[in-house]
Amino acid sequence: MMKYLWLPVLLLDVLFGNMAARAGTRICNDTEVQHQLAVTLHTGGRWVSQGWQPLPSGDCAEPVPQVYHRSYFYFRAESPGYSFRDDSVRFCTAPGRFRIGGRADCVQRDRARQGFAKAVTGAEDHVVYLSRRSQPASGGAAAAPPQDVSYATEDREHYSVDVVFQGCTRRDAADTVTCRFVGNGFELGAEGRVEISDPVFTYLLGLLRGAPLEVDGEMITRFGNSGELELHSVTPRAPNRFDRMLQQMQGEWMSERNPKDRFTISGAVRLLSYGGIELPPEFIAVQGSCGGTEGEGDYLMVWDSVRGTSLCYQIKSLTAESMTLIYLPHGTRLDYWRLY
């Protein structure tokens, strides 16, 4: 028996113009137990998540409207004792029935970001089988078959990540802005316009460098450890302990042993210089583990912006005037004084 998306007909009329579900795209539960299904579709210029729909063993759902302007969507399925293998793309969910648009509503107490899997839409009788994503927890997740990992490469990749804001610059045209972000050793750029109908870049222009954010959009280009993003939304993050430590590191520092050895931290970028000669910038992050070492303190992770290689330092001490790093794995002690 076919199970259709649980939204009321009136709501479907509003969202999708009274269009029937596309018969060619189905999610079928070929496991032995009932699952709860949630899907995320791109509609109205944003990603909208909705769930949970019971999907009994042996049944199928048709979650995609007949006219859908993306060749992919996302889904998640849950059942007690089963483990879902997602694609590290996170959307908001809530207990019971829910419909959540965008990212801002995730801050509410009863909501959480959970991993979703990507699925293509397409030809008639295209079927997504739950058993390829949901496995008994004791058995471990199975490797993805080739047809499930080679997704619609002509489409841009959905991307959501916690970042540190690096500032915006205006182009010659007064209403065009380019903004930069750094997160987990990766630099993102986004270009937009300052206009009432799209307040995202207007909001970014008012932020200070170093502000913690969550950005959501689609990756346009990716090369090495940088990429360009079509920005959909920006959500402020409450600063955690690591964000506060990074903020405390802002400014210029000089080596206690060698005054020629200096660096400046601005946002999540470190600029090194030796004897006045500047070196390529590095992307940095403060975190609780580094290079397999965990639970023994705080760490500074550093990524070379050109080669993409990484270095790991334990943060031995950090005050308003001084900082001591331990270069791992050699254990070399590095003491710095703040210049400003």
Short mmCIF file of C-alpha atoms in Angstrom, two decimals:
data_model
loop_
_atom_site.label_atom_id
_atom_site.label_comp_id
_atom_site.label_asym_id
_atom_site.label_seq_id
_atom_site.Cartn_x
_atom_site.Cartn_y
_atom_site.Cartn_z
CA MET A 1 0.00 0.00 0.00
CA MET A 2 1.37 3.41 -0.99
CA LYS A 3 1.71 6.03 1.76
CA TYR A 4 1.71 9.67 0.64
CA LEU A 5 3.23 12.64 2.37
CA TRP A 6 1.20 13.41 5.48
CA LEU A 7 0.66 17.13 4.86
CA PRO A 8 -3.00 18.09 4.54
CA VAL A 9 -4.29 18.63 0.99
CA LEU A 10 -4.84 22.33 1.65
CA LEU A 11 -1.24 22.80 2.75
CA LEU A 12 -0.01 20.90 -0.29
CA ASP A 13 -2.09 23.23 -2.46
CA VAL A 14 -0.35 26.23 -0.90
CA LEU A 15 3.17 24.78 -1.11
CA PHE A 16 3.05 23.02 -4.43
CA GLY A 17 0.14 24.51 -6.39
CA ASN A 18 -2.20 21.51 -6.00
CA MET A 19 0.26 19.16 -7.74
CA ALA A 20 0.17 15.41 -7.32
CA ALA A 21 3.18 13.54 -5.95
CA ARG A 22 5.73 12.41 -8.50
CA ALA A 23 5.15 8.71 -9.09
CA GLY A 24 8.74 8.20 -10.17
CA THR A 25 10.32 8.95 -6.76
CA ARG A 26 9.51 6.67 -3.85
CA ILE A 27 11.02 5.86 -0.47
CA CYS A 28 10.30 2.21 0.35
CA ASN A 29 10.72 0.51 3.70
CA ASP A 30 12.28 -2.84 2.85
CA THR A 31 13.39 -3.44 6.46
CA GLU A 32 11.56 -5.70 8.91
CA VAL A 33 10.30 -2.90 11.18
CA GLN A 34 8.29 0.32 10.93
CA HIS A 35 10.26 3.56 10.61
CA GLN A 36 9.41 7.22 11.16
CA LEU A 37 10.24 9.29 8.09
CA ALA A 38 11.18 12.97 7.73
CA VAL A 39 12.00 14.73 4.45
CA THR A 40 13.51 18.08 3.46
CA LEU A 41 12.48 19.76 0.20
CA HIS A 42 13.58 23.05 -1.33
CA THR A 43 10.50 25.27 -1.69
CA GLY A 44 9.88 28.99 -1.56
CA GLY A 45 13.60 29.72 -1.83
CA ARG A 46 14.58 27.73 1.27
CA TRP A 47 14.86 24.18 2.62
CA VAL A 48 11.78 23.02 4.53
CA SER A 49 11.87 19.95 6.80
CA GLN A 50 8.75 18.04 7.76
CA GLY A 51 8.00 14.84 9.65
CA TRP A 52 7.41 12.39 11.17
CA GLN A 53 5.42 10.02 8.91
CA PRO A 54 4.99 6.37 9.97
CA LEU A 55 6.31 4.10 7.24
CA PRO A 56 5.44 0.46 8.01
CA SER A 57 7.57 -2.41 6.76
CA GLY A 58 6.79 -3.10 3.10
CA ASP A 59 5.19 0.32 2.45
CA CYS A 60 6.40 3.22 0.30
CA ALA A 61 6.06 7.01 0.48
CA GLU A 62 6.07 9.55 -2.37
CA PRO A 63 7.45 12.73 -0.78
CA VAL A 64 8.29 14.80 -3.89
CA PRO A 65 5.71 17.00 -5.70
CA GLN A 66 5.25 16.56 -9.44
CA VAL A 67 6.97 19.83 -10.30
CA TYR A 68 10.07 20.14 -8.15
CA HIS A 69 12.94 22.40 -9.14
CA ARG A 70 15.75 20.39 -7.57
CA SER A 71 17.02 17.02 -8.74
CA TYR A 72 17.60 15.94 -5.15
CA PHE A 73 16.04 16.11 -1.69
CA TYR A 74 16.97 14.89 1.79
CA PHE A 75 15.40 12.36 4.13
CA ARG A 76 15.87 10.73 7.53
CA ALA A 77 14.30 7.55 8.90
CA GLU A 78 14.33 6.36 12.52
CA SER A 79 13.35 3.17 14.31
CA PRO A 80 14.33 1.83 17.79
CA GLY A 81 17.38 -0.40 17.54
CA TYR A 82 18.35 0.90 14.09
CA SER A 83 21.17 3.24 13.08
CA PHE A 84 20.69 5.71 10.21
CA ARG A 85 23.66 6.49 7.98
CA ASP A 86 23.37 10.13 6.93
CA ASP A 87 25.42 12.33 4.59
CA SER A 88 26.47 14.85 7.27
CA VAL A 89 23.87 17.36 6.06
CA ARG A 90 21.86 18.66 9.03
CA PHE A 91 18.35 20.04 9.24
CA CYS A 92 16.03 20.88 12.12
CA THR A 93 13.64 18.28 13.52
CA ALA A 94 11.21 18.16 16.43
CA PRO A 95 9.27 15.47 18.31
CA GLY A 96 5.92 14.47 16.83
CA ARG A 97 4.57 16.20 13.72
CA PHE A 98 6.62 19.19 12.59
CA ARG A 99 7.28 21.49 9.67
CA ILE A 100 10.33 23.75 9.98
CA GLY A 101 11.63 26.19 7.39
CA GLY A 102 15.20 27.46 7.31
CA ARG A 103 17.61 27.30 10.28
CA ALA A 104 16.59 29.96 12.77
CA ASP A 105 13.92 27.85 14.46
CA CYS A 106 16.50 25.24 15.52
CA VAL A 107 17.33 27.26 18.63
CA GLN A 108 14.00 26.39 20.25
CA ARG A 109 14.24 24.00 23.17
CA ASP A 110 12.37 21.03 21.66
CA ARG A 111 14.23 21.11 18.36
CA ALA A 112 17.50 19.56 17.25
CA ARG A 113 19.74 19.39 14.20
CA GLN A 114 19.93 15.86 12.83
CA GLY A 115 21.74 14.29 9.91
CA PHE A 116 19.84 13.64 6.68
CA ALA A 117 20.71 11.56 3.62
CA LYS A 118 20.64 12.88 0.08
CA ALA A 119 18.40 11.24 -2.53
CA VAL A 120 17.90 12.01 -6.20
CA THR A 121 14.59 12.61 -7.92
CA GLY A 122 14.19 11.48 -11.45
CA ALA A 123 12.87 8.83 -13.74
CA GLU A 124 9.73 6.78 -13.20
CA ASP A 125 9.95 3.96 -10.68
CA HIS A 126 12.98 5.50 -9.00
CA VAL A 127 13.06 3.87 -5.57
CA VAL A 128 15.10 4.72 -2.48
CA TYR A 129 15.33 1.68 -0.19
CA LEU A 130 15.60 2.30 3.55
CA SER A 131 17.78 -0.78 4.10
CA ARG A 132 20.64 1.01 2.34
CA ARG A 133 20.56 3.74 4.98
CA SER A 134 19.01 2.19 8.11
CA GLN A 135 20.66 -0.87 9.64
CA PRO A 136 20.28 -2.71 12.96
CA ALA A 137 22.57 -0.86 15.37
CA SER A 138 24.43 -4.01 16.42
CA GLY A 139 25.25 -4.85 12.81
CA GLY A 140 26.79 -1.51 11.86
CA ALA A 141 26.01 0.57 8.83
CA ALA A 142 26.55 -0.97 5.44
CA ALA A 143 28.73 0.67 2.83
CA ALA A 144 26.81 2.79 0.34
CA PRO A 145 26.21 1.14 -3.03
CA PRO A 146 27.59 3.08 -6.01
CA GLN A 147 24.18 4.35 -7.14
CA ASP A 148 23.64 6.00 -3.76
CA VAL A 149 26.89 7.95 -3.66
CA SER A 150 27.06 9.28 -7.22
CA TYR A 151 24.45 11.96 -6.75
CA ALA A 152 23.49 14.46 -9.49
CA THR A 153 26.92 16.00 -9.86
CA GLU A 154 25.52 18.77 -12.06
CA ASP A 155 23.74 20.22 -9.02
CA ARG A 156 25.37 22.30 -6.36
CA GLU A 157 26.05 20.79 -2.97
CA HIS A 158 23.99 21.84 0.01
CA TYR A 159 26.35 23.10 2.74
CA SER A 160 25.77 24.05 6.37
CA VAL A 161 28.57 24.68 8.87
CA ASP A 162 29.59 26.63 11.97
CA VAL A 163 31.98 29.41 11.00
CA VAL A 164 33.77 32.53 12.21
CA PHE A 165 32.92 35.72 10.34
CA GLN A 166 35.89 37.32 8.53
CA GLY A 167 34.25 40.52 7.31
CA CYS A 168 32.66 41.94 4.15
CA THR A 169 33.89 44.27 1.41
CA ARG A 170 31.80 46.35 -0.97
CA ARG A 171 32.44 46.19 -4.69
CA ASP A 172 32.50 49.22 -6.97
CA ALA A 173 28.74 48.97 -7.21
CA ALA A 174 27.49 50.24 -3.87
CA ASP A 175 24.93 47.47 -3.47
CA THR A 176 27.26 44.49 -4.12
CA VAL A 177 29.04 42.84 -1.19
CA THR A 178 31.53 39.96 -0.80
CA CYS A 179 31.77 38.30 2.63
CA ARG A 180 34.24 35.71 3.97
CA PHE A 181 33.93 33.01 6.62
CA VAL A 182 36.28 30.37 8.07
CA GLY A 183 35.24 27.09 9.65
CA ASN A 184 37.21 23.88 10.38
CA GLY A 185 40.15 24.94 8.23
CA PHE A 186 37.96 25.87 5.26
CA GLU A 187 37.39 29.37 3.89
CA LEU A 188 34.04 30.29 2.36
CA GLY A 189 33.18 33.30 0.25
CA ALA A 190 29.70 34.58 -0.58
CA GLU A 191 28.59 37.44 -2.79
CA GLY A 192 25.27 39.23 -2.60
CA ARG A 193 23.43 42.50 -2.75
CA VAL A 194 22.39 44.89 -0.02
CA GLU A 195 18.66 45.21 -0.53
CA ILE A 196 15.48 45.05 1.49
CA SER A 197 14.30 41.86 -0.20
CA ASP A 198 17.47 40.01 0.87
CA PRO A 199 18.53 41.23 4.33
CA VAL A 200 21.29 38.63 4.85
CA PHE A 201 24.15 40.76 3.53
CA THR A 202 22.78 43.90 5.15
CA TYR A 203 22.95 42.03 8.47
CA LEU A 204 26.51 40.82 7.77
CA LEU A 205 27.72 44.36 7.08
CA GLY A 206 26.83 45.27 10.66
CA LEU A 207 28.82 42.41 12.25
CA LEU A 208 32.27 42.57 13.78
CA ARG A 209 34.99 40.26 12.51
CA GLY A 210 35.23 37.16 14.68
CA ALA A 211 31.48 36.77 15.26
CA PRO A 212 30.44 33.07 15.55
CA LEU A 213 27.81 32.10 12.99
CA GLU A 214 26.12 29.19 11.28
CA VAL A 215 25.85 29.59 7.51
CA ASP A 216 23.63 27.62 5.18
CA GLY A 217 23.64 27.56 1.40
CA GLU A 218 24.79 25.75 -1.72
CA MET A 219 28.40 25.29 -2.74
CA ILE A 220 29.01 26.89 -6.14
CA THR A 221 32.72 26.09 -6.48
CA ARG A 222 35.23 24.25 -4.31
CA PHE A 223 39.00 24.16 -4.72
CA GLY A 224 41.43 22.92 -2.07
CA ASN A 225 40.42 24.36 1.28
CA SER A 226 38.28 27.21 -0.04
CA GLY A 227 34.95 27.54 -1.77
CA GLU A 228 32.24 29.92 -2.93
CA LEU A 229 28.77 29.67 -1.41
CA GLU A 230 25.35 30.78 -2.58
CA LEU A 231 24.26 31.98 0.82
CA HIS A 232 20.72 31.16 1.92
CA SER A 233 20.77 32.05 5.62
CA VAL A 234 23.00 33.23 8.45
CA THR A 235 22.26 32.36 12.08
CA PRO A 236 24.15 33.82 15.08
CA ARG A 237 25.69 31.24 17.41
CA ALA A 238 25.95 31.72 21.16
CA PRO A 239 29.75 31.85 21.79
CA ASN A 240 31.02 28.67 23.45
CA ARG A 241 34.23 28.26 25.43
CA PHE A 242 36.32 27.76 22.28
CA ASP A 243 34.84 30.86 20.64
CA ARG A 244 35.71 32.90 23.74
CA MET A 245 39.29 31.60 23.75
CA LEU A 246 39.68 32.47 20.08
CA GLN A 247 38.36 35.95 20.81
CA GLN A 248 40.95 36.32 23.57
CA MET A 249 43.69 35.48 21.05
CA GLN A 250 42.80 38.35 18.70
CA GLY A 251 45.67 40.76 18.09
CA GLU A 252 49.43 40.68 17.44
CA TRP A 253 51.82 38.37 19.32
CA MET A 254 55.63 38.21 19.50
CA SER A 255 57.84 35.26 20.38
CA GLU A 256 59.56 35.65 23.76
CA ARG A 257 62.71 33.96 22.41
CA ASN A 258 62.87 35.63 18.99
CA PRO A 259 61.34 39.10 18.52
CA LYS A 260 61.47 38.63 14.73
CA ASP A 261 58.93 35.80 15.02
CA ARG A 262 55.44 37.34 15.17
CA PHE A 263 51.88 36.61 14.18
CA THR A 264 48.52 38.36 14.13
CA ILE A 265 45.18 36.64 14.71
CA SER A 266 42.13 38.23 13.09
CA GLY A 267 38.92 36.26 13.32
CA ALA A 268 39.92 32.68 12.47
CA VAL A 269 42.94 33.65 10.34
CA ARG A 270 46.54 33.75 11.57
CA LEU A 271 49.07 35.89 9.66
CA LEU A 272 52.70 35.03 10.41
CA SER A 273 55.75 37.15 9.73
CA TYR A 274 59.48 36.74 10.31
CA GLY A 275 61.68 39.79 10.25
CA GLY A 276 58.89 41.74 8.54
CA ILE A 277 58.41 39.15 5.77
CA GLU A 278 54.82 37.92 5.72
CA LEU A 279 54.00 34.24 5.19
CA PRO A 280 50.80 32.78 3.64
CA PRO A 281 47.78 33.04 5.96
CA GLU A 282 46.62 30.12 8.07
CA PHE A 283 43.12 29.12 9.16
CA ILE A 284 42.76 28.32 12.85
CA ALA A 285 40.29 26.85 15.32
CA VAL A 286 40.28 26.25 19.07
CA GLN A 287 38.95 22.81 19.94
CA GLY A 288 38.93 20.05 22.54
CA SER A 289 40.95 17.52 20.56
CA CYS A 290 43.80 17.59 18.09
CA GLY A 291 45.62 14.89 16.14
CA GLY A 292 43.94 12.07 18.06
CA THR A 293 44.69 13.65 21.45
CA GLU A 294 41.50 14.25 23.43
CA GLY A 295 40.46 15.05 26.98
CA GLU A 296 43.80 16.55 28.02
CA GLY A 297 43.16 20.26 27.53
CA ASP A 298 42.44 22.81 24.83
CA TYR A 299 44.10 22.82 21.43
CA LEU A 300 44.84 25.22 18.59
CA MET A 301 44.45 23.61 15.18
CA VAL A 302 46.18 25.40 12.30
CA TRP A 303 45.66 24.78 8.57
CA ASP A 304 47.97 26.14 5.85
CA SER A 305 45.77 28.08 3.40
CA VAL A 306 47.99 27.16 0.42
CA ARG A 307 49.01 23.53 0.98
CA GLY A 308 46.11 22.49 3.21
CA THR A 309 48.45 20.81 5.71
CA SER A 310 47.69 21.10 9.42
CA LEU A 311 49.57 21.63 12.68
CA CYS A 312 48.47 20.96 16.24
CA TYR A 313 49.29 22.93 19.40
CA GLN A 314 48.18 22.41 22.97
CA ILE A 315 47.18 25.69 24.62
CA LYS A 316 49.19 25.51 27.83
CA SER A 317 48.17 28.96 29.06
CA LEU A 318 46.31 32.00 27.78
CA THR A 319 46.01 35.36 29.53
CA ALA A 320 45.38 38.93 28.44
CA GLU A 321 49.15 39.48 28.02
CA SER A 322 50.72 36.10 27.25
CA MET A 323 50.14 32.78 25.53
CA THR A 324 52.04 29.50 25.74
CA LEU A 325 51.62 26.81 23.07
CA ILE A 326 53.04 23.29 23.02
CA TYR A 327 53.80 22.12 19.49
CA LEU A 328 52.69 18.50 19.09
CA PRO A 329 53.84 15.82 18.83
CA HIS A 330 57.36 17.06 19.65
CA GLY A 331 56.40 18.88 22.84
CA THR A 332 58.22 22.11 21.88
CA ARG A 333 57.25 25.01 24.16
CA LEU A 334 56.46 28.33 22.47
CA ASP A 335 55.93 31.46 24.59
CA TYR A 336 54.42 34.66 23.18
CA TRP A 337 53.78 38.17 24.46
CA ARG A 338 50.93 40.31 23.27
CA LEU A 339 51.93 43.46 21.38
CA TYR A 340 48.36 44.79 21.12
#
